[in-house]
Coordinates of C-alpha atoms and ligand atoms in Angstrom, one line a residue:
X1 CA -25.1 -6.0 -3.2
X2 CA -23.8 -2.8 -4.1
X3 CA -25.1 0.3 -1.5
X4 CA -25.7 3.5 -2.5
X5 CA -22.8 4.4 -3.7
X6 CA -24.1 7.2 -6.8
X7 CA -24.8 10.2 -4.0
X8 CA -22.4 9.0 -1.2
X9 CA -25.4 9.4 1.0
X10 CA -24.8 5.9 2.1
X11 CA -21.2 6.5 3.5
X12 CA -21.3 9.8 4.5
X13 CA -23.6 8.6 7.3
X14 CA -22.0 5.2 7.6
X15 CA -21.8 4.4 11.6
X16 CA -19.6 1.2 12.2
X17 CA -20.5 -0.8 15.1
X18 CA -18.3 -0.2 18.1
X19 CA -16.3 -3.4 17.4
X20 CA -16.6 -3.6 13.0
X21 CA -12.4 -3.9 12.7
X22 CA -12.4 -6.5 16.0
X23 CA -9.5 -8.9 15.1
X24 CA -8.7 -7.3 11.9
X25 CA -5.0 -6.1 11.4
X26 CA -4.5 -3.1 9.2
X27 CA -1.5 -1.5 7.7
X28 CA -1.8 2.3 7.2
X29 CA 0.7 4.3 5.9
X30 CA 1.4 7.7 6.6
X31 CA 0.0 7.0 10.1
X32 CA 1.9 9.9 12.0
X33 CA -0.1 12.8 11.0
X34 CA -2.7 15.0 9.0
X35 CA -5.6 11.8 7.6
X36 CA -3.6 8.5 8.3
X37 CA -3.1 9.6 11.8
X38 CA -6.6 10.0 12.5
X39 CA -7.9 6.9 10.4
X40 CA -5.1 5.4 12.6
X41 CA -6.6 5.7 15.9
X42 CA -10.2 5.3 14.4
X43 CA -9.4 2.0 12.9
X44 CA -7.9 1.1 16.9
X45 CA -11.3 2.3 18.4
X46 CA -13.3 0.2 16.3
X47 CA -10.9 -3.1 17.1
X48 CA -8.1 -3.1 14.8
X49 CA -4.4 -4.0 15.8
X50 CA -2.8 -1.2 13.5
X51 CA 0.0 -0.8 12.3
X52 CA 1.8 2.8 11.5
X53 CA 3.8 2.9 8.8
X54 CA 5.9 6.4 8.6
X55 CA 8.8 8.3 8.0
X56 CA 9.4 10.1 11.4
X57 CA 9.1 7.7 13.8
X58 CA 8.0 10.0 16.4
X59 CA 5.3 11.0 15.1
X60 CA 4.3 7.4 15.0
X61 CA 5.3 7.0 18.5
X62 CA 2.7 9.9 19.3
X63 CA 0.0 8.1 17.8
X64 CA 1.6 4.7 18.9
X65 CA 0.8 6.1 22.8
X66 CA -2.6 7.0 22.0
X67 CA -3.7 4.3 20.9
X68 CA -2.2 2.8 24.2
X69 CA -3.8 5.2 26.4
X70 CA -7.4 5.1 25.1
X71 CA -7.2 1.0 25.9
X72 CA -7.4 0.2 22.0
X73 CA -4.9 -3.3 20.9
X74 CA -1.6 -2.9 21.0
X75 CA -0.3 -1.4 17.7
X76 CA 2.9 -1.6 16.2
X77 CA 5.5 0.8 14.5
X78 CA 7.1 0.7 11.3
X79 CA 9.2 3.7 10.9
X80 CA 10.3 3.7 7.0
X81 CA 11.0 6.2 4.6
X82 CA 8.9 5.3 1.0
X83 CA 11.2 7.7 -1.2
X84 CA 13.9 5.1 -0.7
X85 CA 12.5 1.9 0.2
X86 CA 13.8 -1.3 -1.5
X87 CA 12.0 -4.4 -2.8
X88 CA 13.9 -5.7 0.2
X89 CA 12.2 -3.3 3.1
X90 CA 9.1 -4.7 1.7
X91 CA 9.8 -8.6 1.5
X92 CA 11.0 -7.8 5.2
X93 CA 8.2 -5.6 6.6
X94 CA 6.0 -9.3 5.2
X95 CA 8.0 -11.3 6.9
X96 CA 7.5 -9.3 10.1
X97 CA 3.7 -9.4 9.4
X98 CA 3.4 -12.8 8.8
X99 CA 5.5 -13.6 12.0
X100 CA 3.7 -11.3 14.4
X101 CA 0.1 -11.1 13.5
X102 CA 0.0 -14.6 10.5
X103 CA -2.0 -12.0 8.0
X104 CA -3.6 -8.9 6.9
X105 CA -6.9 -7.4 7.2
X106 CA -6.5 -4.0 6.0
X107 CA -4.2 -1.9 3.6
X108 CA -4.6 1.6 4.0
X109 CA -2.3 3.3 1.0
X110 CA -2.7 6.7 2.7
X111 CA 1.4 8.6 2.6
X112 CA 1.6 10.7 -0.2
X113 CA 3.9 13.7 -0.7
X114 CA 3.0 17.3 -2.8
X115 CA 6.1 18.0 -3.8
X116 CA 5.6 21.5 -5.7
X117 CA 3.2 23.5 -7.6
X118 CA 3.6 25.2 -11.1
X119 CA 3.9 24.6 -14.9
X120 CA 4.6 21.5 -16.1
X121 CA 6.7 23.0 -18.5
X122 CA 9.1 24.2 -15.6
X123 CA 8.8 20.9 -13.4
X124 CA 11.8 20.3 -11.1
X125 CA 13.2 16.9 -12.2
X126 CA 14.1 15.1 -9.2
X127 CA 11.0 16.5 -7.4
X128 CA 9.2 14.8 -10.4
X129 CA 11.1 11.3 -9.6
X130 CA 10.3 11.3 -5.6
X131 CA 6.6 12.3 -5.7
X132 CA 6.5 9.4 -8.5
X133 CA 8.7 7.1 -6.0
X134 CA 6.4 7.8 -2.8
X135 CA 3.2 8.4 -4.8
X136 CA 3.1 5.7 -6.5
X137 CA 5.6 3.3 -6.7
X138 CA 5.5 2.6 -3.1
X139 CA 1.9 2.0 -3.2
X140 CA 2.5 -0.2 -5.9
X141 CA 5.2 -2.1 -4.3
X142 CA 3.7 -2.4 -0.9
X143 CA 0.2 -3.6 -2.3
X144 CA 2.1 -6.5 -4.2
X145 CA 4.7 -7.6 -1.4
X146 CA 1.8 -7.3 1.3
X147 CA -0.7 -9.3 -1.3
X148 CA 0.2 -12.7 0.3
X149 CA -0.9 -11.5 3.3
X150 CA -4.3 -9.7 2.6
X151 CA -4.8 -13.5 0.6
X152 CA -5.3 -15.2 4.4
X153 CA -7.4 -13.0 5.5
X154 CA -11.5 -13.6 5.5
X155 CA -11.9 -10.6 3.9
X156 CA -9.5 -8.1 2.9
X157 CA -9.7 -4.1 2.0
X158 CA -7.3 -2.4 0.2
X159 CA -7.8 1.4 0.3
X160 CA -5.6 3.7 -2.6
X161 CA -5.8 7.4 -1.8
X162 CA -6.4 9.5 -4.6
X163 CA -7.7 13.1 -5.2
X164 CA -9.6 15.2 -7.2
X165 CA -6.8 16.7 -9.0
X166 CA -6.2 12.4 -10.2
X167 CA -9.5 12.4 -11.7
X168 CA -10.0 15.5 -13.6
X169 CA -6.5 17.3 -15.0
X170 CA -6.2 21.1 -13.4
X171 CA -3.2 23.5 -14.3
X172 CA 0.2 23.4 -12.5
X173 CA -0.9 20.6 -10.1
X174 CA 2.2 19.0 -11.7
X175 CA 3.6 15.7 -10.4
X176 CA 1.3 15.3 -7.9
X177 CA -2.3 15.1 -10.1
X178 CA 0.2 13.0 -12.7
X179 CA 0.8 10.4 -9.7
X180 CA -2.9 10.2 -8.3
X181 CA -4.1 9.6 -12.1
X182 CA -1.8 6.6 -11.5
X183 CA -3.4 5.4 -8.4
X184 CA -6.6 5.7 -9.8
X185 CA -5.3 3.4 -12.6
X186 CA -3.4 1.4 -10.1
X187 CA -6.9 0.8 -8.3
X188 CA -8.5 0.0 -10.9
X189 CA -6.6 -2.9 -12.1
X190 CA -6.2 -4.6 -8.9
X191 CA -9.6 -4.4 -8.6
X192 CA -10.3 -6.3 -12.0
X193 CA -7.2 -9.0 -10.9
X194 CA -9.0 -9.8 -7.9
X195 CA -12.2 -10.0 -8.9
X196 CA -14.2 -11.8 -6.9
X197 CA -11.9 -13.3 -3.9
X198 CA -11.2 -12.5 -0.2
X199 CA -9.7 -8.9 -1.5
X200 CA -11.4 -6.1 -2.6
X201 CA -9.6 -2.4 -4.0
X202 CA -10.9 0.6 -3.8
X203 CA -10.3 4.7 -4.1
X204 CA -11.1 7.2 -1.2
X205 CA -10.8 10.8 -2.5
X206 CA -10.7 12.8 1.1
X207 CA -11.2 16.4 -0.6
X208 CA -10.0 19.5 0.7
X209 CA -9.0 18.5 4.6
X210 CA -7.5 20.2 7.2
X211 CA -3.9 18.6 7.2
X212 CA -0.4 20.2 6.6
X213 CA 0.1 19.3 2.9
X214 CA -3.2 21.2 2.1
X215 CA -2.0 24.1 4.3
X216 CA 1.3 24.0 2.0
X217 CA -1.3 24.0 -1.0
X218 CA -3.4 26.9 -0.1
X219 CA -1.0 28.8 2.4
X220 CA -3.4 31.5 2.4
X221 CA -7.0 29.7 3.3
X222 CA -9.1 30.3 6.3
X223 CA -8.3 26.3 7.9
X224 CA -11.3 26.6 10.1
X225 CA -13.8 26.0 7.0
X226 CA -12.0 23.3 6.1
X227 CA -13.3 19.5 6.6
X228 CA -11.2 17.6 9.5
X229 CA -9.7 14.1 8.7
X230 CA -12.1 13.2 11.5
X231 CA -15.0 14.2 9.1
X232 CA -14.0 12.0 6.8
X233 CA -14.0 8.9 8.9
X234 CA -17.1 7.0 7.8
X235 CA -15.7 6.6 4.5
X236 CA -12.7 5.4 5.7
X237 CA -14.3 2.9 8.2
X238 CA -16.5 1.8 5.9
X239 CA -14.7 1.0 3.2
X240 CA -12.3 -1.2 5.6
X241 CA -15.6 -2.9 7.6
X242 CA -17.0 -5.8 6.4
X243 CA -20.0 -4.1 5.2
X244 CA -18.2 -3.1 2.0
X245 CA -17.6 -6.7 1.2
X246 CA -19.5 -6.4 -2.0
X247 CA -17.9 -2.7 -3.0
X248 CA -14.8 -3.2 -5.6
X249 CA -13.0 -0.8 -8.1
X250 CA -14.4 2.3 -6.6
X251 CA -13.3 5.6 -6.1
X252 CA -15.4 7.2 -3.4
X253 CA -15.6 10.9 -2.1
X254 CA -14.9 10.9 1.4
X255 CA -16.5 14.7 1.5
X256 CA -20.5 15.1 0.2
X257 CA -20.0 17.7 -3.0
Ligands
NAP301 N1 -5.4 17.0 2.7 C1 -6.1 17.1 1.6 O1 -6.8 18.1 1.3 C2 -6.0 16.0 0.6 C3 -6.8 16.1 -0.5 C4 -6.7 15.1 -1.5 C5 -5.9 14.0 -1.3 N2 -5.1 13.9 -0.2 C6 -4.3 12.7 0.0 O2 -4.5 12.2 1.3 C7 -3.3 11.5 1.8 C8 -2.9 12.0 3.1 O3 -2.7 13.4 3.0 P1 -2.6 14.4 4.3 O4 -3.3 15.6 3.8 O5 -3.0 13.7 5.5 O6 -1.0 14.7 4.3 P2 0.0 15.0 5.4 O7 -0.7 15.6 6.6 O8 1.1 15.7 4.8 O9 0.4 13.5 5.9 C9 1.1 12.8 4.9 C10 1.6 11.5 5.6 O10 2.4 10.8 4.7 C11 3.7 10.5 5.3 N3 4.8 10.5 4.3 C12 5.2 11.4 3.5 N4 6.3 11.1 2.8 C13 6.6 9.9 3.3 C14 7.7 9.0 3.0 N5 8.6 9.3 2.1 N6 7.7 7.8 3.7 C15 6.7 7.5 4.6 N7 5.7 8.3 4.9 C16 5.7 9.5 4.2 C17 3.9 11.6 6.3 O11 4.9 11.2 7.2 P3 5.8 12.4 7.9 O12 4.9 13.3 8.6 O13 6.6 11.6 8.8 O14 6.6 13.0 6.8 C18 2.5 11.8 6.8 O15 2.3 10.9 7.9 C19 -2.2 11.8 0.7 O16 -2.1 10.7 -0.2 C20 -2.8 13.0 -0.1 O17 -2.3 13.1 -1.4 C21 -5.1 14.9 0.8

């Protein structure tokens, strides 16, 4: 049954139970800062065994030791860079899944990069090619090689992060709103190819949030009015529980409008 999903009501309130992710075992990537981090350690507090996926390892060694130190399971680490990951990194970082924990639970496609604002008409190439590479066809990459994985699970989530600026064009957004029109294409054809299996795939749109790339967006805003990451949470925790079973080839606002 779908929720109420039209005014977000639903998940904006959405309290999981203190154990919702117990046994589950989620990949997030992006894990060692700004909104990964902190669905990171939410994910561990509610259960998970997460796994933080991220370029400088340590930051994900930060979060790796709180994780530890609140008493949540054991995570793990996966420092790699997505601008220049190969098809092999992934079949690898599989592998080591499938060794260590037999499956997946939870995909959290979360690292994203801004790269620059301005014209379209004055884009910077190779700034283009990189936000496209980490944007997108990582995403795309690690969703596929991980798909064998998220298959043995009971029931599997797969969360793309998108943004406003994917949905609705907006001048000199550039690469950036480009690439998150192609996750939200992205999401939407997974979510017709699985259907109705173990796997569903969905869209969060976090909206403005308190995080480093939005302070490199909007140098000059006042950060306190800003929503945390930690606002945004029942989205995030809802969309990976069980209670979202039934919810496929959304794209959800993580922030009431
Ligand atoms: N904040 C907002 O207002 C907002 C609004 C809409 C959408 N979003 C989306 O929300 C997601 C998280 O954004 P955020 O605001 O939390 O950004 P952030 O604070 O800049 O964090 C981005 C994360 O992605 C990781 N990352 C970047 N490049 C990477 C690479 N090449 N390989 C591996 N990891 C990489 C970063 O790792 P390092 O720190 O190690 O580089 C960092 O952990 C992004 O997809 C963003 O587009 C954010």
């Amino acid at each position: 049954m779908m929720k109420n999903l039209i005014d977000g009501t639903f998940m904006h309130t959405y309290k999981a139970a203190e154990n919702a992710l117990k046994d589950k075992v989620i990949l997030i990537t992006g894990a060692g800062d700004g909104i990964g981090r902190v669905a990171a350690l939410t994910y561990a507090k509610h259960g998970a065994t997460v796994i933080l996926l991220g370029k400088t390892t340590n930051k994900l060694e930060c979060v790796y030791d709180e994780i530890v130190n609140a008493g949540y399971p054991q995570p793990a680490i996966v420092p790699m860079d997505l601008k220049g990951a190969t098809k092999q990194n992934y079949r690898d970082l599989a592998a080591t899944i499938e060794m260590q924990f037999g499956k997946l639970d939870g995909l959290l496609n979360n690292a994203g990069i801004l790269g620059s604002l301005g014209p379209l008409e004055h884009f910077c190439v190779s700034t283009f090619e990189n936000i496209m590479k980490v944007n997108v066809t990582a995403q795309a990459m690690i969703t596929k090689f991980m798909f064998p994985l998220l298959r043995k699970s009971d029931s599997a989530s797969v969360i793309f992060t998108s943004s406003g600026v994917g949905r609705q064009g907006r001048e000199h957004w550039g690469a950036y709103a480009i690439s998150k029109f192609a996750v939200e294409g992205m999401m939407q054809t997974w979510a017709c190819e699985v259907g109705k299996t173990n796997i569903r795939v969905n869209c969060i749109n976090p909206g403005a949030t308190r995080t480093s790339m939005r302070a490199s967006a909007y140098p000059g805003e006042d950060r306190d009015k800003l929503a945390t990451p930690e606002d945004l949470m029942p989205t995030y925790l809802y969309l990976m529980s069980d209670d979202s079973k039934e919810v496929n080839g959304q794209s959800l606002d993580a922030q009431q409008k």
